[in-house]
């Protein structure tokens, strides 16, 4: 379970959802949206307005999933600090002008929190409330037959 808080120009937006990770596939699902990222392609389902968007990610771009999993060479580790039985890893992404921290449990290396800051106007705080390591899980399925489809793949 992830809890995400976004502060944009002092307006705070919160949401919570489930993040599924299997090999190179990442899925985030909550009551309003479903996001699936695999092999450079992203599918976003906006449930309230019944819309599906297909898009591709440039190989040089960085996604939120790259940051959460550390799967990108553009993420630079600045320092590691031990605080209250947690390891705080300071990082930056020069390409986006982002600085941040990842907090992990010292005992088992499980992530607990991720913070991103881009300028004064954009801050994202992700609390990781629980992690389940399962060999198999049932992915959510949605009937999108009556949804508007936007295909941005070039």
Tab-separated table of N, CA and C in Angstrom:
chain	number	residue	atom	x	y	z
A	1	UNK	N	0.849	-1.172	0.000
A	1	UNK	CA	0.000	0.000	0.000
A	1	UNK	C	0.893	1.233	0.000
A	2	UNK	N	0.662	2.114	-0.946
A	2	UNK	CA	1.381	3.384	-1.034
A	2	UNK	C	0.429	4.517	-0.693
A	3	UNK	N	0.938	5.504	0.012
A	3	UNK	CA	0.191	6.737	0.240
A	3	UNK	C	1.024	7.854	-0.360
A	4	UNK	N	0.435	8.602	-1.281
A	4	UNK	CA	1.160	9.638	-2.016
A	4	UNK	C	0.571	10.996	-1.682
A	5	UNK	N	1.451	11.937	-1.321
A	5	UNK	CA	1.055	13.326	-1.112
A	5	UNK	C	1.839	14.185	-2.082
A	6	UNK	N	1.136	15.042	-2.797
A	6	UNK	CA	1.759	15.962	-3.743
A	6	UNK	C	1.428	17.372	-3.312
A	7	UNK	N	2.428	18.220	-3.222
A	7	UNK	CA	2.190	19.634	-2.941
A	7	UNK	C	2.658	20.417	-4.154
A	8	UNK	N	1.710	21.063	-4.822
A	8	UNK	CA	2.017	21.876	-5.990
A	8	UNK	C	1.528	23.276	-5.692
A	9	UNK	N	2.456	24.231	-5.668
A	9	UNK	CA	2.109	25.616	-5.349
A	9	UNK	C	1.264	25.677	-4.077
A	10	UNK	N	1.702	24.993	-3.036
A	10	UNK	CA	1.077	24.982	-1.713
A	10	UNK	C	-0.274	24.276	-1.657
A	11	UNK	N	-0.740	23.688	-2.762
A	11	UNK	CA	-1.969	22.900	-2.739
A	11	UNK	C	-1.571	21.440	-2.572
A	12	UNK	N	-2.098	20.795	-1.532
A	12	UNK	CA	-1.725	19.419	-1.247
A	12	UNK	C	-2.787	18.454	-1.758
A	13	UNK	N	-2.333	17.420	-2.456
A	13	UNK	CA	-3.214	16.405	-3.023
A	13	UNK	C	-2.740	15.057	-2.492
A	14	UNK	N	-3.655	14.247	-1.987
A	14	UNK	CA	-3.272	12.947	-1.449
A	14	UNK	C	-4.029	11.825	-2.121
A	15	UNK	N	-3.395	10.670	-2.215
A	15	UNK	CA	-4.065	9.479	-2.723
A	15	UNK	C	-3.348	8.256	-2.166
A	16	UNK	N	-4.013	7.131	-2.238
A	16	UNK	CA	-3.367	5.892	-1.821
A	16	UNK	C	-3.736	4.803	-2.819
A	17	UNK	N	-2.875	3.820	-2.921
A	17	UNK	CA	-3.120	2.756	-3.873
A	17	UNK	C	-2.154	1.612	-3.671
A	18	UNK	N	-2.200	0.671	-4.587
A	18	UNK	CA	-1.372	-0.527	-4.521
A	18	UNK	C	-0.395	-0.504	-5.690
A	19	UNK	N	0.863	-0.805	-5.401
A	19	UNK	CA	1.894	-0.897	-6.428
A	19	UNK	C	2.273	-2.362	-6.589
A	20	UNK	N	2.141	-2.872	-7.815
A	20	UNK	CA	2.540	-4.236	-8.147
A	20	UNK	C	3.820	-4.148	-8.980
A	21	UNK	N	4.793	-4.976	-8.638
A	21	UNK	CA	6.034	-5.024	-9.413
A	21	UNK	C	6.318	-6.487	-9.723
A	22	UNK	N	6.497	-6.770	-11.003
A	22	UNK	CA	6.873	-8.122	-11.418
A	22	UNK	C	7.840	-7.989	-12.575
A	23	UNK	N	9.062	-8.448	-12.358
A	23	UNK	CA	10.127	-8.313	-13.346
A	23	UNK	C	10.237	-6.845	-13.752
A	24	UNK	N	9.978	-6.528	-15.008
A	24	UNK	CA	10.074	-5.146	-15.494
A	24	UNK	C	8.701	-4.513	-15.704
A	25	UNK	N	7.676	-5.073	-15.073
A	25	UNK	CA	6.321	-4.529	-15.186
A	25	UNK	C	5.943	-3.875	-13.861
A	26	UNK	N	5.417	-2.652	-13.943
A	26	UNK	CA	5.000	-1.904	-12.765
A	26	UNK	C	3.549	-1.486	-12.944
A	27	UNK	N	2.746	-1.706	-11.921
A	27	UNK	CA	1.339	-1.315	-11.974
A	27	UNK	C	1.000	-0.570	-10.692
A	28	UNK	N	0.363	0.587	-10.844
A	28	UNK	CA	-0.174	1.333	-9.702
A	28	UNK	C	-1.678	1.406	-9.896
A	29	UNK	N	-2.422	1.067	-8.858
A	29	UNK	CA	-3.875	1.024	-8.972
A	29	UNK	C	-4.511	1.633	-7.730
A	30	UNK	N	-5.484	2.516	-7.953
A	30	UNK	CA	-6.301	3.031	-6.859
A	30	UNK	C	-7.717	3.245	-7.370
A	31	UNK	N	-8.556	3.889	-6.579
A	31	UNK	CA	-9.964	4.025	-6.955
A	31	UNK	C	-10.176	4.896	-8.187
A	32	UNK	N	-9.233	5.781	-8.513
A	32	UNK	CA	-9.425	6.702	-9.636
A	32	UNK	C	-8.624	6.350	-10.881
A	33	UNK	N	-7.487	5.677	-10.689
A	33	UNK	CA	-6.652	5.418	-11.860
A	33	UNK	C	-5.926	4.081	-11.755
A	34	UNK	N	-5.558	3.597	-12.928
A	34	UNK	CA	-4.773	2.382	-13.077
A	34	UNK	C	-3.648	2.744	-14.028
A	35	UNK	N	-2.405	2.525	-13.616
A	35	UNK	CA	-1.256	2.858	-14.461
A	35	UNK	C	-0.400	1.603	-14.594
A	36	UNK	N	-0.137	1.215	-15.833
A	36	UNK	CA	0.703	0.048	-16.095
A	36	UNK	C	1.874	0.489	-16.958
A	37	UNK	N	3.086	0.145	-16.518
A	37	UNK	CA	4.302	0.492	-17.248
A	37	UNK	C	5.077	-0.787	-17.511
A	38	UNK	N	5.323	-1.068	-18.787
A	38	UNK	CA	6.108	-2.243	-19.152
A	38	UNK	C	6.815	-1.973	-20.481
A	39	UNK	N	8.101	-2.274	-20.524
A	39	UNK	CA	8.910	-2.151	-21.744
A	39	UNK	C	8.773	-0.797	-22.441
A	40	UNK	N	8.767	0.282	-21.675
A	40	UNK	CA	8.719	1.614	-22.272
A	40	UNK	C	7.334	2.085	-22.678
A	41	UNK	N	6.316	1.275	-22.427
A	41	UNK	CA	4.939	1.660	-22.760
A	41	UNK	C	4.135	1.833	-21.479
A	42	UNK	N	3.299	2.854	-21.473
A	42	UNK	CA	2.489	3.150	-20.300
A	42	UNK	C	1.018	3.212	-20.702
A	43	UNK	N	0.196	2.544	-19.918
A	43	UNK	CA	-1.253	2.569	-20.103
A	43	UNK	C	-1.849	3.203	-18.859
A	44	UNK	N	-2.640	4.239	-19.048
A	44	UNK	CA	-3.300	4.913	-17.932
A	44	UNK	C	-4.802	4.820	-18.132
A	45	UNK	N	-5.481	4.294	-17.139
A	45	UNK	CA	-6.940	4.236	-17.163
A	45	UNK	C	-7.451	5.225	-16.126
A	46	UNK	N	-8.184	6.222	-16.594
A	46	UNK	CA	-8.817	7.194	-15.711
A	46	UNK	C	-10.248	6.709	-15.504
A	47	UNK	N	-10.496	6.104	-14.368
A	47	UNK	CA	-11.776	5.435	-14.117
A	47	UNK	C	-12.967	6.395	-14.057
A	48	UNK	N	-12.874	7.529	-13.350
A	48	UNK	CA	-14.060	8.400	-13.251
A	48	UNK	C	-14.559	8.944	-14.587
A	49	UNK	N	-13.630	9.247	-15.514
A	49	UNK	CA	-14.077	9.817	-16.795
A	49	UNK	C	-14.059	8.793	-17.931
A	50	UNK	N	-13.788	7.532	-17.584
A	50	UNK	CA	-13.800	6.433	-18.558
A	50	UNK	C	-12.919	6.735	-19.767
A	51	UNK	N	-11.638	6.878	-19.478
A	51	UNK	CA	-10.678	7.214	-20.532
A	51	UNK	C	-9.424	6.351	-20.366
A	52	UNK	N	-8.887	5.888	-21.497
A	52	UNK	CA	-7.643	5.124	-21.520
A	52	UNK	C	-6.647	5.879	-22.383
A	53	UNK	N	-5.424	6.042	-21.869
A	53	UNK	CA	-4.370	6.707	-22.629
A	53	UNK	C	-3.209	5.731	-22.775
A	54	UNK	N	-2.788	5.516	-24.028
A	54	UNK	CA	-1.614	4.703	-24.330
A	54	UNK	C	-0.492	5.650	-24.727
A	55	UNK	N	0.678	5.442	-24.141
A	55	UNK	CA	1.806	6.317	-24.439
A	55	UNK	C	3.092	5.503	-24.351
A	56	UNK	N	4.155	6.063	-24.895
A	56	UNK	CA	5.465	5.429	-24.793
A	56	UNK	C	6.410	6.400	-24.103
A	57	UNK	N	7.389	5.845	-23.440
A	57	UNK	CA	8.368	6.630	-22.709
A	57	UNK	C	9.689	6.539	-23.461
A	58	UNK	N	10.303	7.680	-23.706
A	58	UNK	CA	11.617	7.724	-24.328
A	58	UNK	C	12.613	7.022	-23.414
A	59	UNK	N	13.496	6.230	-23.986
A	59	UNK	CA	14.472	5.484	-23.183
A	59	UNK	C	15.346	6.396	-22.322
A	60	UNK	N	15.517	7.660	-22.723
A	60	UNK	CA	16.329	8.597	-21.947
A	60	UNK	C	15.552	9.257	-20.813
A	61	UNK	N	14.227	9.086	-20.800
A	61	UNK	CA	13.410	9.684	-19.748
A	61	UNK	C	13.454	8.823	-18.488
A	62	UNK	N	13.089	9.438	-17.391
A	62	UNK	CA	13.044	8.762	-16.106
A	62	UNK	C	11.589	8.723	-15.660
A	63	UNK	N	11.152	7.583	-15.159
A	63	UNK	CA	9.782	7.468	-14.660
A	63	UNK	C	9.798	7.382	-13.135
A	64	UNK	N	8.649	7.580	-12.539
A	64	UNK	CA	8.522	7.416	-11.090
A	64	UNK	C	8.885	5.991	-10.693
A	65	UNK	N	8.615	5.035	-11.572
A	65	UNK	CA	8.943	3.646	-11.282
A	65	UNK	C	10.458	3.442	-11.250
A	66	UNK	N	11.195	4.153	-12.104
A	66	UNK	CA	12.656	4.088	-12.067
A	66	UNK	C	13.181	4.579	-10.724
A	67	UNK	N	12.574	5.646	-10.229
A	67	UNK	CA	13.022	6.211	-8.956
A	67	UNK	C	12.715	5.248	-7.815
A	68	UNK	N	11.527	4.690	-7.804
A	68	UNK	CA	11.152	3.774	-6.726
A	68	UNK	C	11.994	2.508	-6.717
A	69	UNK	N	12.456	2.072	-7.890
A	69	UNK	CA	13.220	0.826	-7.965
A	69	UNK	C	14.717	1.043	-8.200
A	70	UNK	N	15.128	2.290	-8.475
A	70	UNK	CA	16.536	2.573	-8.722
A	70	UNK	C	17.033	2.074	-10.061
A	71	UNK	N	16.146	1.877	-11.024
A	71	UNK	CA	16.510	1.298	-12.322
A	71	UNK	C	16.849	2.338	-13.376
A	72	UNK	N	17.713	3.270	-13.078
A	72	UNK	CA	18.082	4.249	-14.094
A	72	UNK	C	19.431	4.852	-13.747
A	73	UNK	N	20.288	4.985	-14.747
A	73	UNK	CA	21.618	5.543	-14.523
A	73	UNK	C	21.603	7.043	-14.285
A	74	UNK	N	20.481	7.715	-14.536
A	74	UNK	CA	20.389	9.163	-14.332
A	74	UNK	C	20.131	9.530	-12.880
A	75	UNK	N	19.914	8.535	-12.030
A	75	UNK	CA	19.696	8.782	-10.605
A	75	UNK	C	21.056	8.728	-9.918
A	76	UNK	N	21.475	9.854	-9.365
A	76	UNK	CA	22.777	9.955	-8.714
A	76	UNK	C	22.610	9.863	-7.203
A	77	UNK	N	23.345	8.960	-6.563
A	77	UNK	CA	23.319	8.828	-5.105
A	77	UNK	C	24.328	9.819	-4.530
A	78	UNK	N	23.846	10.692	-3.635
A	78	UNK	CA	24.706	11.709	-3.037
A	78	UNK	C	25.313	11.258	-1.713
A	79	UNK	N	24.514	10.595	-0.880
A	79	UNK	CA	24.998	10.232	0.449
A	79	UNK	C	24.058	9.205	1.070
A	80	UNK	N	24.552	8.508	2.082
A	80	UNK	CA	23.732	7.602	2.883
A	80	UNK	C	23.933	7.964	4.342
A	81	UNK	N	22.821	8.136	5.058
A	81	UNK	CA	22.869	8.550	6.456
A	81	UNK	C	22.024	7.573	7.265
A	82	UNK	N	22.527	7.148	8.422
A	82	UNK	CA	21.740	6.286	9.303
A	82	UNK	C	21.028	7.168	10.319
A	83	UNK	N	19.669	7.041	10.361
A	83	UNK	CA	18.831	7.816	11.274
A	83	UNK	C	17.776	6.894	11.868
A	84	UNK	N	17.741	6.733	13.186
A	84	UNK	CA	16.681	5.974	13.866
A	84	UNK	C	16.434	4.595	13.249
A	85	UNK	N	17.457	3.798	13.112
A	85	UNK	CA	17.366	2.447	12.531
A	85	UNK	C	16.892	2.430	11.088
A	86	UNK	N	17.029	3.547	10.416
A	86	UNK	CA	16.697	3.637	8.994
A	86	UNK	C	17.915	4.174	8.254
A	87	UNK	N	18.010	3.805	6.996
A	87	UNK	CA	19.052	4.368	6.142
A	87	UNK	C	18.373	5.375	5.230
A	88	UNK	N	18.867	6.577	5.240
A	88	UNK	CA	18.343	7.635	4.371
A	88	UNK	C	19.334	7.808	3.227
A	89	UNK	N	18.861	7.539	2.019
A	89	UNK	CA	19.702	7.673	0.831
A	89	UNK	C	19.309	8.963	0.129
A	90	UNK	N	20.252	9.884	0.058
A	90	UNK	CA	20.020	11.154	-0.627
A	90	UNK	C	20.376	10.978	-2.094
A	91	UNK	N	19.500	11.453	-2.977
A	91	UNK	CA	19.750	11.306	-4.405
A	91	UNK	C	19.364	12.583	-5.135
A	92	UNK	N	19.815	12.667	-6.379
A	92	UNK	CA	19.377	13.764	-7.242
A	92	UNK	C	19.240	13.234	-8.659
A	93	UNK	N	18.382	13.917	-9.395
A	93	UNK	CA	18.207	13.631	-10.818
A	93	UNK	C	18.439	14.956	-11.522
A	94	UNK	N	19.662	15.140	-11.969
A	94	UNK	CA	20.072	16.422	-12.545
A	94	UNK	C	19.197	16.815	-13.727
A	95	UNK	N	18.841	15.844	-14.553
A	95	UNK	CA	18.039	16.084	-15.755
A	95	UNK	C	16.709	16.769	-15.428
A	96	UNK	N	16.117	16.478	-14.275
A	96	UNK	CA	14.827	17.050	-13.888
A	96	UNK	C	14.949	18.116	-12.813
A	97	UNK	N	16.153	18.330	-12.290
A	97	UNK	CA	16.315	19.278	-11.194
A	97	UNK	C	15.648	18.796	-9.918
A	98	UNK	N	15.680	17.490	-9.688
A	98	UNK	CA	15.021	16.892	-8.521
A	98	UNK	C	16.069	16.451	-7.510
A	99	UNK	N	15.775	16.735	-6.249
A	99	UNK	CA	16.551	16.187	-5.139
A	99	UNK	C	15.579	15.392	-4.292
A	100	UNK	N	16.080	14.377	-3.633
A	100	UNK	CA	15.166	13.592	-2.827
A	100	UNK	C	15.868	12.671	-1.866
A	101	UNK	N	15.054	11.920	-1.146
A	101	UNK	CA	15.536	10.954	-0.168
A	101	UNK	C	14.687	9.698	-0.246
A	102	UNK	N	15.345	8.572	-0.048
A	102	UNK	CA	14.656	7.296	0.100
A	102	UNK	C	15.024	6.780	1.486
A	103	UNK	N	14.014	6.440	2.271
A	103	UNK	CA	14.227	5.892	3.603
A	103	UNK	C	13.971	4.394	3.542
A	104	UNK	N	14.961	3.600	3.990
A	104	UNK	CA	14.792	2.148	3.999
A	104	UNK	C	15.090	1.611	5.398
A	105	UNK	N	14.479	0.481	5.728
A	105	UNK	CA	14.715	-0.161	7.022
A	105	UNK	C	16.113	-0.760	7.028
A	106	UNK	N	16.835	-0.509	8.092
A	106	UNK	CA	18.198	-1.002	8.193
A	106	UNK	C	18.225	-2.533	8.307
A	107	UNK	N	17.208	-3.128	8.964
A	107	UNK	CA	17.196	-4.574	9.182
A	107	UNK	C	17.059	-5.377	7.896
A	108	UNK	N	16.141	-4.956	7.010
A	108	UNK	CA	15.859	-5.797	5.843
A	108	UNK	C	15.934	-5.072	4.499
A	109	UNK	N	16.220	-3.781	4.503
A	109	UNK	CA	16.345	-3.033	3.249
A	109	UNK	C	15.033	-2.663	2.596
A	110	UNK	N	13.921	-2.869	3.296
A	110	UNK	CA	12.608	-2.528	2.734
A	110	UNK	C	12.416	-1.013	2.710
A	111	UNK	N	11.925	-0.478	1.594
A	111	UNK	CA	11.692	0.972	1.537
A	111	UNK	C	10.484	1.367	2.385
A	112	UNK	N	10.569	2.544	3.028
A	112	UNK	CA	9.473	3.062	3.852
A	112	UNK	C	8.904	4.370	3.330
A	113	UNK	N	9.775	5.180	2.748
A	113	UNK	CA	9.334	6.512	2.350
A	113	UNK	C	10.243	7.033	1.240
A	114	UNK	N	9.651	7.793	0.309
A	114	UNK	CA	10.414	8.457	-0.747
A	114	UNK	C	9.929	9.899	-0.804
A	115	UNK	N	10.870	10.823	-0.859
A	115	UNK	CA	10.531	12.247	-0.952
A	115	UNK	C	11.261	12.828	-2.154
A	116	UNK	N	10.529	13.580	-2.995
A	116	UNK	CA	11.106	14.277	-4.151
A	116	UNK	C	10.822	15.761	-3.987
A	117	UNK	N	11.786	16.568	-4.318
A	117	UNK	CA	11.572	18.016	-4.301
A	117	UNK	C	12.121	18.584	-5.599
A	118	UNK	N	11.262	19.304	-6.310
A	118	UNK	CA	11.670	19.984	-7.536
A	118	UNK	C	11.277	21.440	-7.360
A	119	UNK	N	12.244	22.282	-7.165
A	119	UNK	CA	11.996	23.693	-6.864
A	119	UNK	C	11.199	23.800	-5.562
A	120	UNK	N	10.676	24.968	-5.300
A	120	UNK	CA	9.860	25.175	-4.103
A	120	UNK	C	8.412	24.788	-4.344
A	121	UNK	N	8.033	24.663	-5.607
A	121	UNK	CA	6.624	24.518	-5.938
A	121	UNK	C	6.139	23.084	-6.092
A	122	UNK	N	7.032	22.116	-6.154
A	122	UNK	CA	6.609	20.730	-6.345
A	122	UNK	C	7.320	19.822	-5.351
A	123	UNK	N	6.527	19.202	-4.483
A	123	UNK	CA	7.059	18.244	-3.514
A	123	UNK	C	6.162	17.012	-3.541
A	124	UNK	N	6.788	15.847	-3.582
A	124	UNK	CA	6.043	14.589	-3.570
A	124	UNK	C	6.579	13.744	-2.425
A	125	UNK	N	5.659	13.216	-1.639
A	125	UNK	CA	5.995	12.414	-0.472
A	125	UNK	C	5.237	11.093	-0.605
A	126	UNK	N	5.963	9.987	-0.675
A	126	UNK	CA	5.341	8.671	-0.816
A	126	UNK	C	5.658	7.849	0.428
A	127	UNK	N	4.622	7.443	1.146
A	127	UNK	CA	4.776	6.540	2.285
A	127	UNK	C	4.443	5.132	1.819
A	128	UNK	N	5.334	4.210	2.083
A	128	UNK	CA	5.114	2.813	1.714
A	128	UNK	C	4.659	2.104	2.987
A	129	UNK	N	3.374	1.812	3.065
A	129	UNK	CA	2.785	1.272	4.291
A	129	UNK	C	2.980	-0.226	4.436
A	130	UNK	N	2.961	-0.953	3.341
A	130	UNK	CA	3.173	-2.393	3.451
A	130	UNK	C	3.733	-2.928	2.141
A	131	UNK	N	4.484	-4.005	2.278
A	131	UNK	CA	5.075	-4.667	1.115
A	131	UNK	C	4.809	-6.159	1.270
A	132	UNK	N	4.306	-6.767	0.218
A	132	UNK	CA	4.101	-8.213	0.217
A	132	UNK	C	4.881	-8.784	-0.952
A	133	UNK	N	5.733	-9.719	-0.672
A	133	UNK	CA	6.523	-10.360	-1.712
A	133	UNK	C	5.850	-11.685	-2.048
A	134	UNK	N	5.134	-11.687	-3.143
A	134	UNK	CA	4.404	-12.884	-3.549
A	134	UNK	C	4.919	-13.361	-4.895
A	135	UNK	N	5.035	-14.650	-5.035
A	135	UNK	CA	5.466	-15.203	-6.321
A	135	UNK	C	4.413	-14.929	-7.388
A	136	UNK	N	3.140	-14.976	-6.986
A	136	UNK	CA	2.056	-14.711	-7.932
A	136	UNK	C	1.034	-13.799	-7.278
A	137	UNK	N	0.424	-12.967	-8.078
A	137	UNK	CA	-0.657	-12.122	-7.584
A	137	UNK	C	-1.648	-11.911	-8.708
A	138	UNK	N	-2.868	-11.640	-8.343
A	138	UNK	CA	-3.922	-11.411	-9.330
A	138	UNK	C	-3.975	-9.930	-9.662
A	139	UNK	N	-3.646	-9.610	-10.895
A	139	UNK	CA	-3.686	-8.219	-11.329
A	139	UNK	C	-5.128	-7.787	-11.543
A	140	UNK	N	-5.433	-6.538	-11.240
A	140	UNK	CA	-6.786	-6.047	-11.502
A	140	UNK	C	-7.070	-6.030	-12.999
A	141	UNK	N	-8.319	-6.313	-13.362
A	141	UNK	CA	-8.735	-6.286	-14.769
A	141	UNK	C	-9.917	-5.343	-14.887
A	142	UNK	N	-9.934	-4.566	-15.952
A	142	UNK	CA	-10.990	-3.582	-16.158
A	142	UNK	C	-11.577	-3.735	-17.552
A	143	UNK	N	-12.877	-3.655	-17.645
A	143	UNK	CA	-13.560	-3.668	-18.934
A	143	UNK	C	-13.553	-2.236	-19.459
A	144	UNK	N	-12.753	-1.994	-20.484
A	144	UNK	CA	-12.620	-0.638	-21.034
A	144	UNK	C	-13.290	-0.517	-22.398
A	145	UNK	N	-14.178	-1.440	-22.707
A	145	UNK	CA	-14.801	-1.452	-24.035
A	145	UNK	C	-15.590	-0.181	-24.338
A	146	UNK	N	-16.137	0.477	-23.323
A	146	UNK	CA	-16.895	1.710	-23.579
A	146	UNK	C	-16.126	2.961	-23.152
A	147	UNK	N	-14.800	2.846	-22.996
A	147	UNK	CA	-13.966	3.983	-22.607
A	147	UNK	C	-13.463	4.729	-23.841
A	148	UNK	N	-13.258	6.019	-23.692
A	148	UNK	CA	-12.592	6.808	-24.735
A	148	UNK	C	-11.127	6.378	-24.759
A	149	UNK	N	-10.565	6.197	-25.949
A	149	UNK	CA	-9.177	5.765	-26.088
A	149	UNK	C	-8.366	6.872	-26.746
A	150	UNK	N	-7.240	7.215	-26.118
A	150	UNK	CA	-6.299	8.183	-26.682
A	150	UNK	C	-4.977	7.450	-26.856
A	151	UNK	N	-4.501	7.362	-28.092
A	151	UNK	CA	-3.262	6.661	-28.384
A	151	UNK	C	-2.193	7.687	-28.749
A	152	UNK	N	-1.214	7.864	-27.863
A	152	UNK	CA	-0.137	8.826	-28.092
A	152	UNK	C	1.157	8.155	-28.537
A	153	UNK	N	1.099	6.868	-28.800
A	153	UNK	CA	2.297	6.140	-29.219
A	153	UNK	C	2.622	6.519	-30.652
A	154	UNK	N	3.870	6.925	-30.854
A	154	UNK	CA	4.295	7.358	-32.196
A	154	UNK	C	4.859	6.209	-32.979
